[in-house]
XYZ file of C-alpha atoms in Angstrom:
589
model
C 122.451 23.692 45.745
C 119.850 20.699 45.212
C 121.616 19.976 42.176
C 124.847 19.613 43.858
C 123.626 17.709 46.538
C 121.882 15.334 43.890
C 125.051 14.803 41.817
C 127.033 13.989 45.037
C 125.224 11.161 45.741
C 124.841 10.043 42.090
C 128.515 9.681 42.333
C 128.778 6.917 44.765
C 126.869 4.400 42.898
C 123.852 3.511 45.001
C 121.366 6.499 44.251
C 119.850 7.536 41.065
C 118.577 11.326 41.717
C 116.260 13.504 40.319
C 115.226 17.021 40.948
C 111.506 18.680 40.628
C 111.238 22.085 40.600
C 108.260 23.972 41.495
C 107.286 27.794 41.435
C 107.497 28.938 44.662
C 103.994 28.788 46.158
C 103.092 24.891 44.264
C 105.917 24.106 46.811
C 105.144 25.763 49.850
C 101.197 24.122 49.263
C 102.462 20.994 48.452
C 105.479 20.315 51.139
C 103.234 21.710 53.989
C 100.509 19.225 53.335
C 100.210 16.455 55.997
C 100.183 14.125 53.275
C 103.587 14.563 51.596
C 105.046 13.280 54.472
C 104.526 9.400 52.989
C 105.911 9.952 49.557
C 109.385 9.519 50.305
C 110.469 12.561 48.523
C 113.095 14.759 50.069
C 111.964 18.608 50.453
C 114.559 21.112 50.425
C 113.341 24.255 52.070
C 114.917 27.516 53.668
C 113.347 29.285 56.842
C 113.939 32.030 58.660
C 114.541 31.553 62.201
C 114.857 33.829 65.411
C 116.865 34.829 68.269
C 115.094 32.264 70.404
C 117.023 28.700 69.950
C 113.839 26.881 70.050
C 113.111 28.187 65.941
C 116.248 26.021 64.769
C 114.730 22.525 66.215
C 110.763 22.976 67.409
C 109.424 24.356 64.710
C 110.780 21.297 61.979
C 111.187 18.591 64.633
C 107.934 18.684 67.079
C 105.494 16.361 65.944
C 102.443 19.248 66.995
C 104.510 21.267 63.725
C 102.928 18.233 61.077
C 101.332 20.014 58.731
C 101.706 23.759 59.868
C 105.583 25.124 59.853
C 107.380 23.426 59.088
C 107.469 19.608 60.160
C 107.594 18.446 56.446
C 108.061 14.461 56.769
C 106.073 13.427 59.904
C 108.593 13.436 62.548
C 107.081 11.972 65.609
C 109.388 11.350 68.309
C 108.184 11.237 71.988
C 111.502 11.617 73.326
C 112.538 14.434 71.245
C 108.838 16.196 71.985
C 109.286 16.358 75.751
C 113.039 17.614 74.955
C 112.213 20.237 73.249
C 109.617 21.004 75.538
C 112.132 21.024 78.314
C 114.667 23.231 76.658
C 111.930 26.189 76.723
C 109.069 25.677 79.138
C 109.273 24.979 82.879
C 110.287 26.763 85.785
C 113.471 25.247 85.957
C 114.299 26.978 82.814
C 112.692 29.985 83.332
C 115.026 30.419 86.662
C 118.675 29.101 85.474
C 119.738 30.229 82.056
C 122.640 27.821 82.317
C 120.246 25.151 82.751
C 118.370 25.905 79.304
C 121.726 26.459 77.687
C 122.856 22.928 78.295
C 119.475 21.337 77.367
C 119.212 23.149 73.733
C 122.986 21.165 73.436
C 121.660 17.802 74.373
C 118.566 18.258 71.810
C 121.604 19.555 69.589
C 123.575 16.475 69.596
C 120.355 14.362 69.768
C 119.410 15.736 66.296
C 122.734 14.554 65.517
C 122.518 11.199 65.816
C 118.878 10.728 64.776
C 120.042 13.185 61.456
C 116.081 13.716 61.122
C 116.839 16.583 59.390
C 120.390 18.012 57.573
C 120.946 21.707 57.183
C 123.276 23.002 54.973
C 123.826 26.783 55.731
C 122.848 29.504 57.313
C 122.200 32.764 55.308
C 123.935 35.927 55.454
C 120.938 38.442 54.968
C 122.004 41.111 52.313
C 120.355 43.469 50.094
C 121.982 46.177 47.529
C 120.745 49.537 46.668
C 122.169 51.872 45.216
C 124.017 55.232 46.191
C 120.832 57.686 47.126
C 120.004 55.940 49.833
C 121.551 56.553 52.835
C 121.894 54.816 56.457
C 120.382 52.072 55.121
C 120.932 49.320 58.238
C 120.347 45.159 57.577
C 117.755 43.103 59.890
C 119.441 40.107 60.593
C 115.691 38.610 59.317
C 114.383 39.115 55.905
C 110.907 39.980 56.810
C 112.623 43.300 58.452
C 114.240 44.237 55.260
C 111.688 47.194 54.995
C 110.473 48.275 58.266
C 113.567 47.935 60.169
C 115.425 50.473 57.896
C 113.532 53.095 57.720
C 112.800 53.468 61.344
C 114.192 51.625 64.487
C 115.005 53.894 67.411
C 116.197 50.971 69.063
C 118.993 50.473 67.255
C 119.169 54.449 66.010
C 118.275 53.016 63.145
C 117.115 55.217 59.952
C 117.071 55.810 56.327
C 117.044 58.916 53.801
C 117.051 59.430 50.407
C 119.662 61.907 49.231
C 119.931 62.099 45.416
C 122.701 64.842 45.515
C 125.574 63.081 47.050
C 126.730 59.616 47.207
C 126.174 57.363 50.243
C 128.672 55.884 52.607
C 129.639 57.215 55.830
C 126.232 59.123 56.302
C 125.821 61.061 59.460
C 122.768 61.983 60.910
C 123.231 65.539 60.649
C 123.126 65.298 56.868
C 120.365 64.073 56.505
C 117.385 64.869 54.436
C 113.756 64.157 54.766
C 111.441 63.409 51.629
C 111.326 61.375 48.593
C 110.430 57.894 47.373
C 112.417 54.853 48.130
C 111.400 52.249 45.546
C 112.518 48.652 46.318
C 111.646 45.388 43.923
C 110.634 41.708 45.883
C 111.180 38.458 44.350
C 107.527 37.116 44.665
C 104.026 38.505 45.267
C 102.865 38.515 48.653
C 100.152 36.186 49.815
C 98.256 38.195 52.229
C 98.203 41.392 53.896
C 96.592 39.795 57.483
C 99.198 39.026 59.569
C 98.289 35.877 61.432
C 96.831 34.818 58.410
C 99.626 34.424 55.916
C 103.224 33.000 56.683
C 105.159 33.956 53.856
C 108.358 36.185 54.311
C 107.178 38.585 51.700
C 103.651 39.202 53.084
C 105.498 39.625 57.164
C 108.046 42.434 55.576
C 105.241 44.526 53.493
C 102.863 43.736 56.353
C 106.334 45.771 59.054
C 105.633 48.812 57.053
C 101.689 48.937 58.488
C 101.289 47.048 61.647
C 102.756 47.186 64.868
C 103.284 45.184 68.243
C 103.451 45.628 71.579
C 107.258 45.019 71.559
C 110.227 45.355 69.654
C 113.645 43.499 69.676
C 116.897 45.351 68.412
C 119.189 43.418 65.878
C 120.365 41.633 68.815
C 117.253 40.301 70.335
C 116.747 42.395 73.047
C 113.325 43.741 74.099
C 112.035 47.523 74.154
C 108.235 48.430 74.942
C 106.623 50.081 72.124
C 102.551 49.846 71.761
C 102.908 49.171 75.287
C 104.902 52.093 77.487
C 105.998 49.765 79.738
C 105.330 46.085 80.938
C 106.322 43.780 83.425
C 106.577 40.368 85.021
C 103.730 40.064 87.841
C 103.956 36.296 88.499
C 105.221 32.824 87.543
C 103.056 29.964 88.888
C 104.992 26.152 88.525
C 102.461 24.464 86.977
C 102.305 22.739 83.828
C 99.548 21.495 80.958
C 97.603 18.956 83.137
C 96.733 22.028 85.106
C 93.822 22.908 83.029
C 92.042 19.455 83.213
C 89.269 21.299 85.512
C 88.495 23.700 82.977
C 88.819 21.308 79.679
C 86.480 20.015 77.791
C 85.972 16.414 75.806
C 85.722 16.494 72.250
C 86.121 14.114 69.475
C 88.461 13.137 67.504
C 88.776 12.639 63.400
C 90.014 9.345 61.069
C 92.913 11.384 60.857
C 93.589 11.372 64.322
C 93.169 15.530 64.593
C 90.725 17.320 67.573
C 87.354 17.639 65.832
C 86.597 21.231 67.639
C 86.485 24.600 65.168
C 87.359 26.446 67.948
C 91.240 27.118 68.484
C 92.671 24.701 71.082
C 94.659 26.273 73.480
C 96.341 23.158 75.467
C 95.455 19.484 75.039
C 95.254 17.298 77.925
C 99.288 15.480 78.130
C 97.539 12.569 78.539
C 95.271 12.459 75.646
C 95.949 11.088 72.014
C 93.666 12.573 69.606
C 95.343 9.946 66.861
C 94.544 6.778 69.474
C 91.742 8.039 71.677
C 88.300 8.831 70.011
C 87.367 11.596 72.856
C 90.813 13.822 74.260
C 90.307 16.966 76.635
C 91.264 20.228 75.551
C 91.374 23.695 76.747
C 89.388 25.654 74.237
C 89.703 30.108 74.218
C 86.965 30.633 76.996
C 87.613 27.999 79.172
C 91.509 29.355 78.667
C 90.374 32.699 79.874
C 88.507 31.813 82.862
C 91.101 29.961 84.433
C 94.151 33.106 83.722
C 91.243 35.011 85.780
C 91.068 32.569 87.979
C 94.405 32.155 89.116
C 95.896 29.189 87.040
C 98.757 30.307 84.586
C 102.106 29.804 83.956
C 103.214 33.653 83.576
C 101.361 36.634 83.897
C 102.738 39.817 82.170
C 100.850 43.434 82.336
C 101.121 45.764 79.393
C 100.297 49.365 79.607
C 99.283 50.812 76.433
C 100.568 54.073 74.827
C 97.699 56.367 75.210
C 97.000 58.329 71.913
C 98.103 55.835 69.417
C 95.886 56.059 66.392
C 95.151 53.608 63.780
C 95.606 54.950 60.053
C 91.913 55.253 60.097
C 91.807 57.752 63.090
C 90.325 55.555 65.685
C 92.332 55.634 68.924
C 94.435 51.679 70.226
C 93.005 50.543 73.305
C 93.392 47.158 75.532
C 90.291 46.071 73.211
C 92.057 46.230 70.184
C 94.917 43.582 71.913
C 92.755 41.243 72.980
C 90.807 41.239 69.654
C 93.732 40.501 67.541
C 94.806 38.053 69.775
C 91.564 36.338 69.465
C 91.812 37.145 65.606
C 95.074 34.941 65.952
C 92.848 31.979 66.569
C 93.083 28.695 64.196
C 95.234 31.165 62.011
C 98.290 29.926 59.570
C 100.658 31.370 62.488
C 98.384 29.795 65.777
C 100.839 27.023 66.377
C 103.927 29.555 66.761
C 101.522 31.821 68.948
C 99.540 29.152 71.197
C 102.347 27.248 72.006
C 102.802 29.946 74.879
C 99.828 32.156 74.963
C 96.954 31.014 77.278
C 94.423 34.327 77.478
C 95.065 38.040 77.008
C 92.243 39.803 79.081
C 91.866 43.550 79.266
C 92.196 45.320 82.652
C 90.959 48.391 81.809
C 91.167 50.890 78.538
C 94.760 51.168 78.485
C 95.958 47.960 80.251
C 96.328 44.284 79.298
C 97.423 41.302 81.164
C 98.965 38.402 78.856
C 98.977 35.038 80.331
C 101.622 32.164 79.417
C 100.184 28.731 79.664
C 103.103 27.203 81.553
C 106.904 28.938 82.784
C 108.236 30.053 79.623
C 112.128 31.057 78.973
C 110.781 32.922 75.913
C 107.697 34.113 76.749
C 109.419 37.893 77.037
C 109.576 38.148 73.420
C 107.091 35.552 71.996
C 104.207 36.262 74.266
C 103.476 39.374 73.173
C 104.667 39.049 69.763
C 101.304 39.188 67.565
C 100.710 42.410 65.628
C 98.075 44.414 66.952
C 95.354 44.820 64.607
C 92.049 47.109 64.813
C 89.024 45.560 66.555
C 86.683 47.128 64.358
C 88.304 46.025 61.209
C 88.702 42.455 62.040
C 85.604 42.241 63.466
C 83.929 43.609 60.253
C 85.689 40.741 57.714
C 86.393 37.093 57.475
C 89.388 35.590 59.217
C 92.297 36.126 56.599
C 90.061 38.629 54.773
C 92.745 41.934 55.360
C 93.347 42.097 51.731
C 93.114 45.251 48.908
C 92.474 42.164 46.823
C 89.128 41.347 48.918
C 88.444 45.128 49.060
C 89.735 45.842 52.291
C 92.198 47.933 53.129
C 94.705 47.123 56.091
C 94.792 49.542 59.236
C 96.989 49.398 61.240
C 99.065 51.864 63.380
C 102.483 51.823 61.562
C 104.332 54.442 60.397
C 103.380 53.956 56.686
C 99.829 53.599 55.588
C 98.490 51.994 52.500
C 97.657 54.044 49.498
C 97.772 51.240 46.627
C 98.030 47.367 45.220
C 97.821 45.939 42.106
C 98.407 42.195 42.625
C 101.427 40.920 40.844
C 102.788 43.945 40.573
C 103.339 46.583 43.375
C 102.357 48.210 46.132
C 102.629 51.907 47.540
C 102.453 53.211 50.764
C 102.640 56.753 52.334
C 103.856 58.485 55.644
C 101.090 58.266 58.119
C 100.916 62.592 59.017
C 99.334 61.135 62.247
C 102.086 58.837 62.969
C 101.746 58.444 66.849
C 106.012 58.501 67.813
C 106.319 61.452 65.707
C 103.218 63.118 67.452
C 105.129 62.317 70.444
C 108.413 62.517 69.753
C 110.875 59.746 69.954
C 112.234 61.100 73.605
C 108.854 61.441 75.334
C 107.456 58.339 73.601
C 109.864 55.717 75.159
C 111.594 55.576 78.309
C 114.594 53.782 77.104
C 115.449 55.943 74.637
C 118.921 57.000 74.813
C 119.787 58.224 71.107
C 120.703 61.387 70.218
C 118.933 64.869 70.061
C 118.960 64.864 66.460
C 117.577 61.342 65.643
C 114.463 61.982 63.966
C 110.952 61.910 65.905
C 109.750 59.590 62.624
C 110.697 57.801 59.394
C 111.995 60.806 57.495
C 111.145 59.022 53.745
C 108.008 60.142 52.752
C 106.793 57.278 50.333
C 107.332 53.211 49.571
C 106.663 51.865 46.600
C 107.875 48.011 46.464
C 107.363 46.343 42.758
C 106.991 42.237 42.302
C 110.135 41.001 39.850
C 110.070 37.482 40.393
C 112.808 37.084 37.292
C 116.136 37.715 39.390
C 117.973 39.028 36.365
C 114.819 41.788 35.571
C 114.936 42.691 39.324
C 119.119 43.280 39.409
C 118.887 44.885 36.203
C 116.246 47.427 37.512
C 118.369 48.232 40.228
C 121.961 48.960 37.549
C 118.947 51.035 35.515
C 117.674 53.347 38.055
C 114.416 52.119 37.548
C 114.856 51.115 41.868
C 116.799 51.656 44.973
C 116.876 48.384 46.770
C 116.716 44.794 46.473
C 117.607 42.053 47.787
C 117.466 37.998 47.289
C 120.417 38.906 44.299
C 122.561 36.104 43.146
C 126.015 35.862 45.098
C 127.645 36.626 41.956
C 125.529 39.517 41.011
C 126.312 40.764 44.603
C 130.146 40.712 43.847
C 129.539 42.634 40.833
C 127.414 45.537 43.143
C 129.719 45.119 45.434
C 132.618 46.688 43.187
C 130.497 49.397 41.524
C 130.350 52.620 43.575
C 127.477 52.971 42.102
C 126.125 51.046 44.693
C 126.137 49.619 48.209
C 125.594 45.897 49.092
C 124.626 45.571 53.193
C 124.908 42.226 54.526
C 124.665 40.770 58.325
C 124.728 36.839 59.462
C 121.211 35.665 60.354
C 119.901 33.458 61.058
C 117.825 32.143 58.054
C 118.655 28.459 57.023
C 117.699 25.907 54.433
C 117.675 22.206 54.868
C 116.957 19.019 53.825
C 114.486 16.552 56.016
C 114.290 12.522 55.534
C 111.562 11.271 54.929
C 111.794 9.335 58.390
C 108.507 7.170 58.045
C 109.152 5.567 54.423
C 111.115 2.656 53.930
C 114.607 2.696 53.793
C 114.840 6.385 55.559
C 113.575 4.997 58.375
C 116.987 3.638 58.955
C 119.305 6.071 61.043
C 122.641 5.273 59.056
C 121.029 5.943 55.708
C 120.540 9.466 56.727
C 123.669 10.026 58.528
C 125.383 8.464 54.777
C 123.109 11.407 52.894
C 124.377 13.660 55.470
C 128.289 12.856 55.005
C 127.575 13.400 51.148
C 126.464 17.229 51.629
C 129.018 19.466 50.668
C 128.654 21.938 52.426
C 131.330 23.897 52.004
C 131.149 23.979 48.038
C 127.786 24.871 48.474
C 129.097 28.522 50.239
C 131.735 28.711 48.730
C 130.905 27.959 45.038
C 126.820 28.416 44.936
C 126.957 30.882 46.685
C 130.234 32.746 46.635
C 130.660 32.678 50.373
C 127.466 34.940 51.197
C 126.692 32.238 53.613
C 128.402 29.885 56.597
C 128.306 26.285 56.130
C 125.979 24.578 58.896
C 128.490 22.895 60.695
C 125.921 22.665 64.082
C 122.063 23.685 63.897
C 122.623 26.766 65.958
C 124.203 30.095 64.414
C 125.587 32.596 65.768
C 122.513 34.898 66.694
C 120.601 31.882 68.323
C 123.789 31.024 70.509
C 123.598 33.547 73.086
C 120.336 31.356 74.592
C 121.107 28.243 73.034
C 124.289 26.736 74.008
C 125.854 26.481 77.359
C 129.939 25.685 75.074
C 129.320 26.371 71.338
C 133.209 25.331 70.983
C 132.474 21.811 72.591
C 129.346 21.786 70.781
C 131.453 22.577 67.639
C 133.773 19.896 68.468
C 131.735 17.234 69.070
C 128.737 17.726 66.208
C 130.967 19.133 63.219
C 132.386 15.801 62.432
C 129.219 14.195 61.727
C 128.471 16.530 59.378
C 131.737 17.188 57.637
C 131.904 15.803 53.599
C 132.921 11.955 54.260
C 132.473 10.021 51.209
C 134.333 7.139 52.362
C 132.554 7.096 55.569
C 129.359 7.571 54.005
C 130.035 4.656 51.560
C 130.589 2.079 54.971
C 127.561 2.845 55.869
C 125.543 2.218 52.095
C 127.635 -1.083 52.152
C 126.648 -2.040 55.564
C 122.789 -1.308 54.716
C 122.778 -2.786 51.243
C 124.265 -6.005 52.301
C 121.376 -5.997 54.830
C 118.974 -5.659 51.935
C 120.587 -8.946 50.232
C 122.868 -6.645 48.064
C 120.446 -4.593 46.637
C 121.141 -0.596 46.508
């Protein structure tokens, strides 16, 4: 895809291109450093979004996102800050959908005509396996690849392994329980703690042990599960300035970063750590007192499952919650959780209230969307120290527990016997349950083992040999080939993954709008789908797909109609534009 994009604007005469190439986590370290930012390079990078509209513009566009995920090249634009604030936090929001809807448009055809950023598709998640197993279902997000088919009552959602007969239209009364489903990843995860690692691989081996409080089905709604029910107690219209009583002054570094070790919760609106030398901030004690206090943007109460065990036997209790959400603290995934979370404090044994710092149109599914983690285990290791590789073993309460890792190489897990929903039973253990009398009380596969093949060819050909059931991340062309064996199954669903370019908006000349509206007319994207990647993909004709829309555009046609054009393949319009700018620069290119 890079390559294409390179040779495209080799073509018109006024770029010379070249492409570096980097295994995969050289990259990651070296595009997520604040530094790269001045270099002028362009990254190309793909992430995986959500079903909340806000992953497609905050996360790559807020200038808070510098240096975490995944602001790559500095963007720092006031205007487009308090925008994207808008679009998500608020009462306003909170209260009138339609509201929210049109604001994500206007930060839609902002990013437009800044052209900070150019995405060039959105993925269609797919993975192949081959005929034994059966019911296998696609999470529209990679990280779910796992966990997601195996077991999802929300959805009626699982997986079997049937040797005997080839799968297809599998019904659920045929199925059978048992086996080994073996699957191969492209790379080797970097962590097994949660908050604590940010890589796809490490979230969808982490799904088969831990747990939240939630779940969303494969269209984004949200189903209690480590909690048996919750609900919305009170919204307060306040917003960060709030907290000044309870803040505290702290310095700031060269850098122009808070020089506090402790997580900061909110910042003072006022306050510039990168132009004042002291700013006030709301630091994790300070952030609890006021929630208790009475000053909070949303207050949610969980009530626990009672009997939930961790694979190590101990029982889940409100503890446990509020540990791993302090465990979440200064963590590699903090700014995606304390963007919204302000305290979680336990009522009693079995209940938790969650506060949200401000009114928050997402805080229903990103408030309480941590995994919960034991309180004895994290208190008894280093932050990020969850790792066979470190000698600890992860607990959590998932429906698989860990038996085995060899880094680089594979991992194993096992059916946990004590598996609370199967103790349970599906029916009794949640309300909303509506699924049939025969869908299974548990997973029904008795063992995972999940090999590292980072060579794509080894990890297709282990699939055509037998040697494993599923992968995924297989070349579109390879997929075509699956696809016409009945040998095997390819499963694919739009998602809402994308990959983009960002301009490096700081260092002369992409500092100049029209340069990176030119670059942008000179992606193809359409070639790109269509002859990269043999059309497992939809060209990103607006920043929104179709998953994110349902919250995230108040006219997707109008938006359509209005933002497509600037992104369309114009190389004569893109050329006006290099003229225009390279006369400016006395003729030079």
């Amino acid at each position: 895809m890079v390559e294409l994009i390179a040779e495209s604007l080799q073509q018109t005469g006024y770029f010379e291109t070249e492409v570096d190439t980097y295994e995969w986590g050289t990259y990651l370290d070296r595009v997520i450093n604040p530094g790269y930012q001045n270099n002028g390079y362009l990254p190309a990078i793909g992430l995986s979004g959500t079903f909340n509209p806000h992953s497609f513009c905050n996360t790559i566009h807020n200038s808070a996102n510098v240096g975490a995920c995944c602001n790559l090249t500095g963007i720092d634009d006031p205007e487009l800050d308090e925008l994207l604030d808008s679009a998500r936090y608020g009462i306003e929001v909170v209260e009138d959908p339609q509201l929210r809807a049109e604001t994500y448009d206007e930060i839609w055809r902002t990013l437009a005509e800044e052209r900070y950023t150019s995405f060039t598709h959105f993925g269609v998640e797919t993975a192949a396996t081959n005929a034994d197993v059966h019911g296998f279902g696609m999470w529209p997000f990679q990280e779910g690849l796992f966990g997601y088919a195996l077991y999802s009552p929300q959805d009626e959602q699982v997986a079997w392994i049937d040797r005997e007969r080839r799968a297809g239209s599998s019904e659920l009364d045929e199925l059978v329980a048992g086996g080994t489903l073996t699957g191969a990843v492209s790379t080797n995860p970097d962590s097994f703690d949660p908050p604590h690692s940010s890589d796809t691989t490490s979230t969808m081996l982490q799904n088969l042990l831990f747990e939240g409080l939630v779940v969303n089905d494969a269209e984004g709604n949200v189903y209690p599960w480590l909690a048996e029910r919750y609900e919305l107690r009170d919204v307060r219209d306040v917003d960060r300035a709030a907290y000044e009583g309870y803040m505290r002054s702290v310095g700031t570094t060269e850098e122009g970063a808070v020089d506090v070790d402790e997580q900061v919760i909110v910042r003072h609106p006022a306050d510039d750590p990168a132009a004042d030398e002291e700013v006030r901030v709301l630091l994790p004690e300070d952030a609890r007192e006021a929630a208790t206090d009475g000053t909070y943007g949303m207050w949610f109460r969980y009530e626990l499952q009672e009997g939930v065990e961790f694979h190590d036997g101990s029982e889940l209790t409100a503890a446990d919650v509020v540990a791993s959400y302090e465990y979440y603290e200064n963590s590699a995934t903090a700014p995606q959780t304390f963007d919204s979370v302000l305290a979680a404090v336990a009522v009693d044994e079995y209940v938790v209230d969650v506060y949200a710092q401000v009114p928050d149109a997402e805080a229903e599914r990103e408030l309480p969307g941590i995994y919960v983690l034991s309180a004895d285990q994290i208190g008894d290791v280093e932050k990020g120290g969850i790792d066979p590789r470190e000698g600890v073993t992860p607990v959590g309460t998932g429906p698989y527990a860990f038996d085995e890792f060899v880094d680089e190489e594979y991992l194993e897990v096992s059916r946990f016997d004590d598996y609370w929903v199967e103790t349970r039973g599906v029916a009794e253990a949640f309300e909303w349950f509506d699924g049939p009398d025969s869908f299974p009380d548990g997973p029904v596969i008795d063992a995972v083992e999940v090999e590292v093949v980072p060579d794509d060819a080894t990890r297709t050909g282990a699939l055509r040999n037998g040697e494993v059931d599923l992968t995924y991340d297989v070349a579109s062309g390879t997929l075509e080939d699956f696809d016409d064996d009945d040998g095997f199954l390819v499963h694919a669903v739009e998602a809402g993954g994308y990959d983009y370019l960002q301009y490096p908006v700081n260092v002369e000349p992409w500092d100049d709008p029209r340069l990176r509206e030119a670059v942008n007319h000179l992606i193809p994207r359409r070639r790109i789908v269509d002859n990269v990647l043999n059309g497992w993909a939809e060209p990103a004709w607006t920043p929104i797909p179709r998953i994110a829309r349902g919250a995230g555009t108040a006219d997707y046609d109008a938006l359509e109609e209005a933002v497509r054009p600037l992104n369309e393949y114009d190389v004569e319009r893109a050329e006006e534009l290099l003229e225009e700018i390279a006369a400016e620069y006395d003729g030079s290119s």
